[in-house]
CSV table of C-alpha atoms and ligand atoms in Angstrom, one decimal:
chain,number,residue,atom,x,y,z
A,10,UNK,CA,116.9,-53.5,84.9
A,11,UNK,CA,119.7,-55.5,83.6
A,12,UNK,CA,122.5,-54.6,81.2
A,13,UNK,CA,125.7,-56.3,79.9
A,14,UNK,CA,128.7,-54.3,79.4
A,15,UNK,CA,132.5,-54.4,79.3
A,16,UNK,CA,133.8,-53.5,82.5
A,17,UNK,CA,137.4,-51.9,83.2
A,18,UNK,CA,138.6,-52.8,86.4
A,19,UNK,CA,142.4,-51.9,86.9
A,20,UNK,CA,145.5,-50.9,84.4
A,21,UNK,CA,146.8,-54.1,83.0
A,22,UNK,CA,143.5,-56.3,83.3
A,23,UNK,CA,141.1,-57.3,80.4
A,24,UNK,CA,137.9,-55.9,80.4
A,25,UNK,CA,135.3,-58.4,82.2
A,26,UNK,CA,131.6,-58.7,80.2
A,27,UNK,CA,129.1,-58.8,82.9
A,28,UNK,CA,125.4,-57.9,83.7
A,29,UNK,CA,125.2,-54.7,85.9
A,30,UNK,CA,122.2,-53.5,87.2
A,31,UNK,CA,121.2,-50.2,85.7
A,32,UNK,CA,119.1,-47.9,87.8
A,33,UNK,CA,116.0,-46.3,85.7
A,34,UNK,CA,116.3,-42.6,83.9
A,35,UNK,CA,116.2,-40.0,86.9
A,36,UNK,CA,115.0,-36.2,86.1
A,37,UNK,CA,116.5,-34.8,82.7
A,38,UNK,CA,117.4,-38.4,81.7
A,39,UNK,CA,117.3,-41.1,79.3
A,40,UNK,CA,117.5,-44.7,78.7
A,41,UNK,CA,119.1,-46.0,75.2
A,42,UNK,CA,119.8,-48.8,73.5
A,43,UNK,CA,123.0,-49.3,72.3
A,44,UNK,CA,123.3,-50.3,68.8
A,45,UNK,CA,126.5,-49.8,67.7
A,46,UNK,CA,129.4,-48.9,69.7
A,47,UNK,CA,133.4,-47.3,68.1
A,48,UNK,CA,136.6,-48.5,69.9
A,49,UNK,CA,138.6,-45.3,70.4
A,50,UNK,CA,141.9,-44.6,71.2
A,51,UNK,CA,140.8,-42.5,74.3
A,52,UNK,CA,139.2,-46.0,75.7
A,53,UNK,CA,142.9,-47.6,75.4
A,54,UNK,CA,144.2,-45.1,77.0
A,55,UNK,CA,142.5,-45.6,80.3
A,56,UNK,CA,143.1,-49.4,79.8
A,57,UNK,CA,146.8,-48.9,79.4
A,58,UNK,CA,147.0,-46.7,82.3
A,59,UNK,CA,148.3,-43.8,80.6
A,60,UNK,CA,145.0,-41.5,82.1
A,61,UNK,CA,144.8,-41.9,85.9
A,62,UNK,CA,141.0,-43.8,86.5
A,63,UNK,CA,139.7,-45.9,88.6
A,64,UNK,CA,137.5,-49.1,88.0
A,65,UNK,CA,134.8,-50.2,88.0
A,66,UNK,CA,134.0,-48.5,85.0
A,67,UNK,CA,132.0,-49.1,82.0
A,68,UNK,CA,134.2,-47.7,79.1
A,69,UNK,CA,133.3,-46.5,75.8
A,70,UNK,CA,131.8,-43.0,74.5
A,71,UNK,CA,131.4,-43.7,70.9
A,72,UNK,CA,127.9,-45.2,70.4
A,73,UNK,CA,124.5,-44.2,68.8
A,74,UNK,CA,121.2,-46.4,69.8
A,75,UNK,CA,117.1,-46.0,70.1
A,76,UNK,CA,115.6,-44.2,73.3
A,77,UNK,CA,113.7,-46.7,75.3
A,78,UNK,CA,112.7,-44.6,77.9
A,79,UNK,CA,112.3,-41.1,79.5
A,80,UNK,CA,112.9,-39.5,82.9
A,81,UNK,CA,110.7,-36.7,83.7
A,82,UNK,CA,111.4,-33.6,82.6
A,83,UNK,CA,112.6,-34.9,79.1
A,84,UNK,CA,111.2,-32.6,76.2
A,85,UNK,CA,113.4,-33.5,73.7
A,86,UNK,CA,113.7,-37.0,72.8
A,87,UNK,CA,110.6,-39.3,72.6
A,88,UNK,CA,110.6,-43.2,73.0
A,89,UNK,CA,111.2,-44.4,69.8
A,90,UNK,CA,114.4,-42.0,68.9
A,91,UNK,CA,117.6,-43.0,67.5
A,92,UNK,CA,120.4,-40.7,69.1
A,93,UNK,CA,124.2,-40.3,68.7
A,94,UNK,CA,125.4,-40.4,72.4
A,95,UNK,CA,127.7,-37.2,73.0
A,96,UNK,CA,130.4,-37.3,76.1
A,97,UNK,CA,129.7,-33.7,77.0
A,98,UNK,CA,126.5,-33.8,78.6
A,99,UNK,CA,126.6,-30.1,78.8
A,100,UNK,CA,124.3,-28.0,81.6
A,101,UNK,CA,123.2,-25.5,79.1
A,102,UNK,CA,123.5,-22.8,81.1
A,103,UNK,CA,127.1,-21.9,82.2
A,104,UNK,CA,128.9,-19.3,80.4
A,105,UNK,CA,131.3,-21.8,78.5
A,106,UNK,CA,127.5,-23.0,77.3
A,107,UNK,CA,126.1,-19.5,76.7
A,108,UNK,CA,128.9,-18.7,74.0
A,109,UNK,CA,128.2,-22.3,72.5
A,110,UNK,CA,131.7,-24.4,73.8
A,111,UNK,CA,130.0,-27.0,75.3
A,112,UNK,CA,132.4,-29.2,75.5
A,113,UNK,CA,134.3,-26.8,77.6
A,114,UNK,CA,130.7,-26.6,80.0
A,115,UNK,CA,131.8,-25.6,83.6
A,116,UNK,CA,129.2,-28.2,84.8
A,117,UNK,CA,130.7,-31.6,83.1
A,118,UNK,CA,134.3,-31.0,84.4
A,119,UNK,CA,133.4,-32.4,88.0
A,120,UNK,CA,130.5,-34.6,86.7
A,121,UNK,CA,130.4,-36.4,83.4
A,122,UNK,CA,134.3,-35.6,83.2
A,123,UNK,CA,135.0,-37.7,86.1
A,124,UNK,CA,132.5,-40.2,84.7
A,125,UNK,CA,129.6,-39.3,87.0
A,126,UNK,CA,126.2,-38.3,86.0
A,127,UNK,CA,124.9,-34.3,86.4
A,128,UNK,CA,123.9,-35.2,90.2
A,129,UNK,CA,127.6,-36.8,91.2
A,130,UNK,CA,125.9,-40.7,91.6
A,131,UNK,CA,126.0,-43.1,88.9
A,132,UNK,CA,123.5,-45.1,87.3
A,133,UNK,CA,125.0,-48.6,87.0
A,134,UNK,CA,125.4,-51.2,90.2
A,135,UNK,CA,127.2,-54.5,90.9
A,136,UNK,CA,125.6,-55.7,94.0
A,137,UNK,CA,126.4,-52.3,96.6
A,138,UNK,CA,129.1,-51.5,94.5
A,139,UNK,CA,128.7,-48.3,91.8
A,140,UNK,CA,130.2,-48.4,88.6
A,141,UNK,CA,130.7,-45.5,87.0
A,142,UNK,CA,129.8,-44.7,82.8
A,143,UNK,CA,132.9,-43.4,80.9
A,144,UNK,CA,132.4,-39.4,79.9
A,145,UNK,CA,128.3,-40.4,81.3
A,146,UNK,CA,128.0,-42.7,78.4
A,147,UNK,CA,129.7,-45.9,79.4
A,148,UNK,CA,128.9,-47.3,75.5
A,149,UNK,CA,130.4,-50.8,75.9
A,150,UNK,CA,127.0,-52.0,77.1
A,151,UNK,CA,123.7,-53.2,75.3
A,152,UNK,CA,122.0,-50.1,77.8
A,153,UNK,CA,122.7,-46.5,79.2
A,154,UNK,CA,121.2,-44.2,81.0
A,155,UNK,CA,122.7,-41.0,79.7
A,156,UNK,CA,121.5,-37.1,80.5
A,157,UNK,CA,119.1,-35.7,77.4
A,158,UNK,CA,121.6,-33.4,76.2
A,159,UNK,CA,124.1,-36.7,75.9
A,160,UNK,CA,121.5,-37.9,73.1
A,161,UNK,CA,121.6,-36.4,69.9
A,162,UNK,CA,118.3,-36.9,67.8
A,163,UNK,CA,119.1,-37.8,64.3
A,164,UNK,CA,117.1,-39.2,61.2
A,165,UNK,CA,116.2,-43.1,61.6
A,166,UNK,CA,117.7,-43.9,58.2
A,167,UNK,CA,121.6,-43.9,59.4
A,168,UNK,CA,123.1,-46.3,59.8
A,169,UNK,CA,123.8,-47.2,63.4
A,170,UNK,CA,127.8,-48.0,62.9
A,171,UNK,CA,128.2,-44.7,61.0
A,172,UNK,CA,126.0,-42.7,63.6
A,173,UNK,CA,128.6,-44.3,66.4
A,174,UNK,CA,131.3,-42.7,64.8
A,175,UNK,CA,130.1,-39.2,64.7
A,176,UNK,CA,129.6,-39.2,68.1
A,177,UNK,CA,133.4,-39.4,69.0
A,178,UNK,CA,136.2,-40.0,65.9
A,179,UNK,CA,134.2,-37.8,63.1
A,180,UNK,CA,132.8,-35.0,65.1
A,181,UNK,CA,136.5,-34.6,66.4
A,182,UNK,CA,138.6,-34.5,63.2
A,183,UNK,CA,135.8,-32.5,61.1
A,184,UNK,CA,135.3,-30.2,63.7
A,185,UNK,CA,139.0,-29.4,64.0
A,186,UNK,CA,139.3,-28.4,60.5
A,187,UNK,CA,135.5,-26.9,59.8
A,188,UNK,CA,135.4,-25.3,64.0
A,189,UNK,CA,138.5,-24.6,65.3
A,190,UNK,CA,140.9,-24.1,62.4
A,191,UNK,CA,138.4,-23.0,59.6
A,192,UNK,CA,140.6,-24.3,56.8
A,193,UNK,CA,139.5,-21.9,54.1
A,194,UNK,CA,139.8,-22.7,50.2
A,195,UNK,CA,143.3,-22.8,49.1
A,196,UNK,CA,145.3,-23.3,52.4
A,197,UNK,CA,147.8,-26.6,52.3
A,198,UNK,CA,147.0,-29.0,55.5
A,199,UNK,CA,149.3,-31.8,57.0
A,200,UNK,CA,147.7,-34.3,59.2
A,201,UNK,CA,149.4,-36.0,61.1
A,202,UNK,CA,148.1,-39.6,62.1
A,203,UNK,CA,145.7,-41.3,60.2
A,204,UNK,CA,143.9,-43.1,62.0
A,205,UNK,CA,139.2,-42.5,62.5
A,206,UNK,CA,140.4,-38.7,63.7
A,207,UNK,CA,143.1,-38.1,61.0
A,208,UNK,CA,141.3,-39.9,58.3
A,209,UNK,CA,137.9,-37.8,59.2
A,210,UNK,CA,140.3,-34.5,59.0
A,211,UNK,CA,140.9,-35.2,55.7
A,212,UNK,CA,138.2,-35.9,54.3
A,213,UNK,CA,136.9,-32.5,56.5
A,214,UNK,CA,139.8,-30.5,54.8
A,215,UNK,CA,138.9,-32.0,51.1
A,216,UNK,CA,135.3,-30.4,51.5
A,217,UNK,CA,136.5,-27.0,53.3
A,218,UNK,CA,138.9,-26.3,49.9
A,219,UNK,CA,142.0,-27.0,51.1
A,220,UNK,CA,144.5,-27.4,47.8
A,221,UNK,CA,147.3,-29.4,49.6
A,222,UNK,CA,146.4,-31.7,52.2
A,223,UNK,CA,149.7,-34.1,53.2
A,224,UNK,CA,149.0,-37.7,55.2
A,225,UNK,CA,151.2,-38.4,57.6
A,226,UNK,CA,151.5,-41.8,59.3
A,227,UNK,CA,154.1,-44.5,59.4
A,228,UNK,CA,151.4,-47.3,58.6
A,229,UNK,CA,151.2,-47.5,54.8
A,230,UNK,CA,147.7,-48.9,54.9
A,231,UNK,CA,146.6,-45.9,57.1
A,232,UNK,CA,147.9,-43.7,54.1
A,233,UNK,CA,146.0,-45.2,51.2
A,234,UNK,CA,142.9,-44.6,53.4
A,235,UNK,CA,144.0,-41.5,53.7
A,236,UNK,CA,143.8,-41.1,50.0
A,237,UNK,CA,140.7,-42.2,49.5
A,238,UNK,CA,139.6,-39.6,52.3
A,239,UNK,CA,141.2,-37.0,49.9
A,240,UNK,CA,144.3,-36.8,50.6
A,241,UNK,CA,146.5,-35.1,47.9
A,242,UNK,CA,150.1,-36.5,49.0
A,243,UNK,CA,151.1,-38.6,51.4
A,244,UNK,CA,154.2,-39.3,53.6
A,245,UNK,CA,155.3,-42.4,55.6
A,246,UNK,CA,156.6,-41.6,58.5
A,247,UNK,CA,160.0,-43.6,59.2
A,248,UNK,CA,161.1,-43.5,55.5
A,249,UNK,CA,163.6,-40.9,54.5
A,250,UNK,CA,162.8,-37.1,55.7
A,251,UNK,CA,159.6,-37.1,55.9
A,252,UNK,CA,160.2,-32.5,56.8
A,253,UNK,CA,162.0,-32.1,53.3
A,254,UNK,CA,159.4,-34.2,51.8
A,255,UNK,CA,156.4,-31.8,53.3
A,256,UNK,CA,158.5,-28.8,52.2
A,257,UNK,CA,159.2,-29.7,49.0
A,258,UNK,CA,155.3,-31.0,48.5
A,259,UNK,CA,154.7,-27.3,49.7
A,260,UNK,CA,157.4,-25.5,47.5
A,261,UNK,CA,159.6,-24.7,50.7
A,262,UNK,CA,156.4,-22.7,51.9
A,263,UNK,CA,155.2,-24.9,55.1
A,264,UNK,CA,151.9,-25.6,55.5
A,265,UNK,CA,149.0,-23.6,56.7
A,266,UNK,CA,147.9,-26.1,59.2
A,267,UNK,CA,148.8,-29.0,60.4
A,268,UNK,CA,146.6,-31.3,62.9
A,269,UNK,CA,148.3,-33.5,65.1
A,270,UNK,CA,145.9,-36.5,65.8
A,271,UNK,CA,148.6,-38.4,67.5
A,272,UNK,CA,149.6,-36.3,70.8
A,273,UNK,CA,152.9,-37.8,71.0
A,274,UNK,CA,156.1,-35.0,71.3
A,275,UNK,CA,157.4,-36.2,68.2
A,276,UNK,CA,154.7,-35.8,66.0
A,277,UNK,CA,153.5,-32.7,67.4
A,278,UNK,CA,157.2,-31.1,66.5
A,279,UNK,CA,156.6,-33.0,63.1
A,280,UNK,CA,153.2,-30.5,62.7
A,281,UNK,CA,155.0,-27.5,64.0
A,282,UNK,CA,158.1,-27.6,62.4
A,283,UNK,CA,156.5,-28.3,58.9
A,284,UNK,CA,154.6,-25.0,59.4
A,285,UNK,CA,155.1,-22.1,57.1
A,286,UNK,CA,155.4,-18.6,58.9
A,287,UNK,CA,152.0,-17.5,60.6
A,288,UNK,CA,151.0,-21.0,60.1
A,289,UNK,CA,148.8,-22.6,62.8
A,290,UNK,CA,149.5,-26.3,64.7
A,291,UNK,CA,146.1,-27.5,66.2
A,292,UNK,CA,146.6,-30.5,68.8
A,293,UNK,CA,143.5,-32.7,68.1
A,294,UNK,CA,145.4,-36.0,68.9
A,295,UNK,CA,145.1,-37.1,72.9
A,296,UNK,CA,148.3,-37.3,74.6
A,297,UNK,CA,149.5,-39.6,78.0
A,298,UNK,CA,149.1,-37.8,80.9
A,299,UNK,CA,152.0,-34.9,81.3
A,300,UNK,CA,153.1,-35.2,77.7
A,301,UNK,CA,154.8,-31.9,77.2
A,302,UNK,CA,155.0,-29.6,73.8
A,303,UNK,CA,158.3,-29.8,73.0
A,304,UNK,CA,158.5,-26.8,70.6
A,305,UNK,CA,161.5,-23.9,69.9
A,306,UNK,CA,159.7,-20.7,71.4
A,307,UNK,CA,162.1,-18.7,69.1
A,308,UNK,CA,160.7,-20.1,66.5
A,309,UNK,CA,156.7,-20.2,67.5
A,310,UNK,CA,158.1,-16.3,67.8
A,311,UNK,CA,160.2,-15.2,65.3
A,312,UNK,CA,157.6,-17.1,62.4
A,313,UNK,CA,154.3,-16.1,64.4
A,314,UNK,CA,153.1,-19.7,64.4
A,315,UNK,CA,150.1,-20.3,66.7
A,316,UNK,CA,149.4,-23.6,68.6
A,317,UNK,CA,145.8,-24.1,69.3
A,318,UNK,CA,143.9,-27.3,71.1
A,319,UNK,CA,140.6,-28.7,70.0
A,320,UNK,CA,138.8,-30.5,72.2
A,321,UNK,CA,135.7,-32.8,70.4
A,322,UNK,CA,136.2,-30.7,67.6
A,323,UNK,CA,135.2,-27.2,69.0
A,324,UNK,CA,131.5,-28.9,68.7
A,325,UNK,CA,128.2,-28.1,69.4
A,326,UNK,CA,126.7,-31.5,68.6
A,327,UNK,CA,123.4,-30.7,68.2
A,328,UNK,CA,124.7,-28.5,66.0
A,329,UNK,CA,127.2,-30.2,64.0
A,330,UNK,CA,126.1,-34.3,64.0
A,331,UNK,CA,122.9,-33.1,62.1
A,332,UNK,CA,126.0,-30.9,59.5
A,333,UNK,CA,128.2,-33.7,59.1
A,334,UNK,CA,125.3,-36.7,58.4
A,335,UNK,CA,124.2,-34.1,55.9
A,336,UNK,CA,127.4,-34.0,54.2
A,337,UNK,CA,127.6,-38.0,54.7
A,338,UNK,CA,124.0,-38.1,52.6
A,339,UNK,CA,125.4,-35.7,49.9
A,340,UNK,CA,128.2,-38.0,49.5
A,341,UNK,CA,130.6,-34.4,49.8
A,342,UNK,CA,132.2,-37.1,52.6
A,343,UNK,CA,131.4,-40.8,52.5
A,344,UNK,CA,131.9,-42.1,56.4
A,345,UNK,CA,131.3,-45.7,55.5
A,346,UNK,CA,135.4,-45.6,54.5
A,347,UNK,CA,135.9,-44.8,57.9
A,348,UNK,CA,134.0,-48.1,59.8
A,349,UNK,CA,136.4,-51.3,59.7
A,350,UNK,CA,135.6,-54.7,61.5
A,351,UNK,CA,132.7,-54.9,63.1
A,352,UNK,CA,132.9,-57.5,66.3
A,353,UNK,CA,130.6,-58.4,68.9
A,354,UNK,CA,130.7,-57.0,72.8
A,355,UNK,CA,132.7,-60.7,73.7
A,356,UNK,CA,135.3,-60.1,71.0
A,357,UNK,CA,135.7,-56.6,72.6
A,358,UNK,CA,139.3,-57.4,74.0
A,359,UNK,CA,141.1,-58.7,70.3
A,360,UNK,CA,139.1,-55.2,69.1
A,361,UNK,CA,141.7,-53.5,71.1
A,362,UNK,CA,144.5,-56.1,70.6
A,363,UNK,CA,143.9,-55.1,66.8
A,364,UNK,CA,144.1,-51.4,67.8
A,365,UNK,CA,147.4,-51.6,69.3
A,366,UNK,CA,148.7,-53.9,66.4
A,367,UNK,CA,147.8,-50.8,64.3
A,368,UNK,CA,144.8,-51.6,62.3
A,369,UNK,CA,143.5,-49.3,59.7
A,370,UNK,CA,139.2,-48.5,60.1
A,371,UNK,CA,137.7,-48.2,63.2
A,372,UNK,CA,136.3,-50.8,64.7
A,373,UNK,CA,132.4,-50.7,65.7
A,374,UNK,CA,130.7,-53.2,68.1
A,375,UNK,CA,127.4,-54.5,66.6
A,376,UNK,CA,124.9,-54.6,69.9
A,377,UNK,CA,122.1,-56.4,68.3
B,28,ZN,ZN1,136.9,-41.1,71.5
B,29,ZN,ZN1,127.5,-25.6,80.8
């Protein structure tokens, strides 16, 4: 069959809409879709050349759709389905698996990783060339074929723009503070970056308990969002010093945590710095290929400060989608403050043009 999709072809270049051909589900498969499709940061990354790919490739990894068909071998999903797509299509089976990491699945790193399906080919053809499908989900498209454990089976009464997010911007910044940290009532938080990942930390640290949870961003817009996410002070970064302001905010102490969402040197020594003594830094934020720490090792000594990465949020995501929609339905965090403009797949282009310029809300691509 026939799909259009937003192609990357080299660092520097648009992305192309054209029709690939997509090859039916094989064993352990499925074909979705698309509904509604995030832009993420990780996406601009590859276009800008800061992660080394190679094109063709259909990007995107944020999406959520309906299950149109099933390879053999499927148990899970049905025709019919709505699924969040996950980019770790994890094997199940590996040891990283067994103890419930799947996002760290031995499996993926040579496969989905490299933006291959689980048997190294790839679904999607122009003429005799392959394309390959970003993470195996390739979301700026109106199909994908993904593997069944890339399709999350949730309740057909989300909406489709707020099931996209999960699946990439959410799952990572809630599951930072819920998974990897465990922010426990009481602690003070600083997140650093505000954009879908920050501004879903926040919101993730309001419901763990947190008592003091500091925004920090240099876009002023980003920080009133970050207030209605639940943030308890904020802090422009740019404007005065912005360390003296998270001490004093903290009474001198230094926070328990701080998230960078950023991965940029500067704002990771912002996170660390602005730790109190045994306090942790979690690096959440994806950084430019070789992007170094940066930190005084005296100090991560002397104070006992731990540095920790989180890597889609220490997930399980047929775990924790189904947790965090439930907490969207309770209204305990309300997602729809997270989704900004919504565009269609030709606008996709300005979509990024917007990111860059530093726009607050992610955007979603309607596919209908
Ligand atoms: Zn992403
Ligand atoms: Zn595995």
């Amino acid at each position: 069959m026939k799909t259009l999709a937003a192609v990357f072809e080299e660092v520097g270049k648009r992305l192309e809409i054209e029709e690939l051909e997509l090859d039916p589900p094989s064993s352990g498969e499925v074909l979705v879709k698309l509904k509604a499709t995030g832009l993420c940061r990780s996406d601009y990354h590859v276009m800008a050349g800061d992660w080394r790919s190679h094109g063709p490739l259909v990007l995107g990894h944020e999406g959520a759709g309906v299950v149109e068909a099933v390879g053999s071998g499927v148990t899970s999903l049905q025709i019919g389905d709505h699924v969040i797509l996950s980019w770790s299509p994890a094997c199940g089976r590996c040891l990283q698996c067994l103890v419930g990491r799947p996002a760290l699945c031995h499996a993926i790193q040579e496969t989905a990783y490299r933006n291959l399906m689980a048997d190294g080919t790839t679904r999607l053809h122009r003429d005799d060339v392959d394309v390959h499908a970003f993470c195996g989900c390739g979301t700026f498209a109106t199909h994908a074929v993904v593997a069944q454990s890339a399709a999350i089976k949730v309740a057909k009464d989300i909406p489709f723009d707020i099931a996209a997010l999960v699946g990439c911007a959410v799952a990572t910044g809630i599951g930072a503070v819920w998974n990897t940290a465990k922010v426990a009532p009481g602690d003070s938080v600083l997140v650093v970056g505000c954009g879908g990942v920050g501004w879903a930390a926040i919101a993730a640290a309001r419901v763990a308990g947190a008592m003091v949870i500091v925004a920090a961003d240099p876009n002023p817009k980003a920080l009133e969002a970050a207030e209605e996410a639940g943030a308890t002070h904020t802090v422009q970064i740019g404007e005065g010093d912005v360390r003296d302001e998270i001490r004093r905010i903290t009474e001198l102490q230094g926070v328990d945590y701080a998230f960078d969402t950023i991965g940029r040197q500067d704002a990771i020594r912002l996170g660390f710095e602005t730790l109190r003594p045994g306090g942790s830094l979690v690096c959440v934020g994806m950084p430019k290929d070789g992007t170094q720490l940066g930190v005084d090792v005296l100090e991560l000594i002397r104070q006992e400060k731990t540095i920790m990465g989180s890597w889609y949020g220490s997930c399980q995501p047929a775990l924790d989608f189904p947790r965090i929609l439930k907490a969207n339905q309770t209204g305990m965090i309300q997602l729809s403050g997270l989704v900004g403009n919504s565009i269609s797949l030709d606008q996709i282009n300005a979509g990024f043009d917007l990111m860059a310029s530093g726009t607050v809300g992610r955007t979603v691509i309607a596919l209908d």
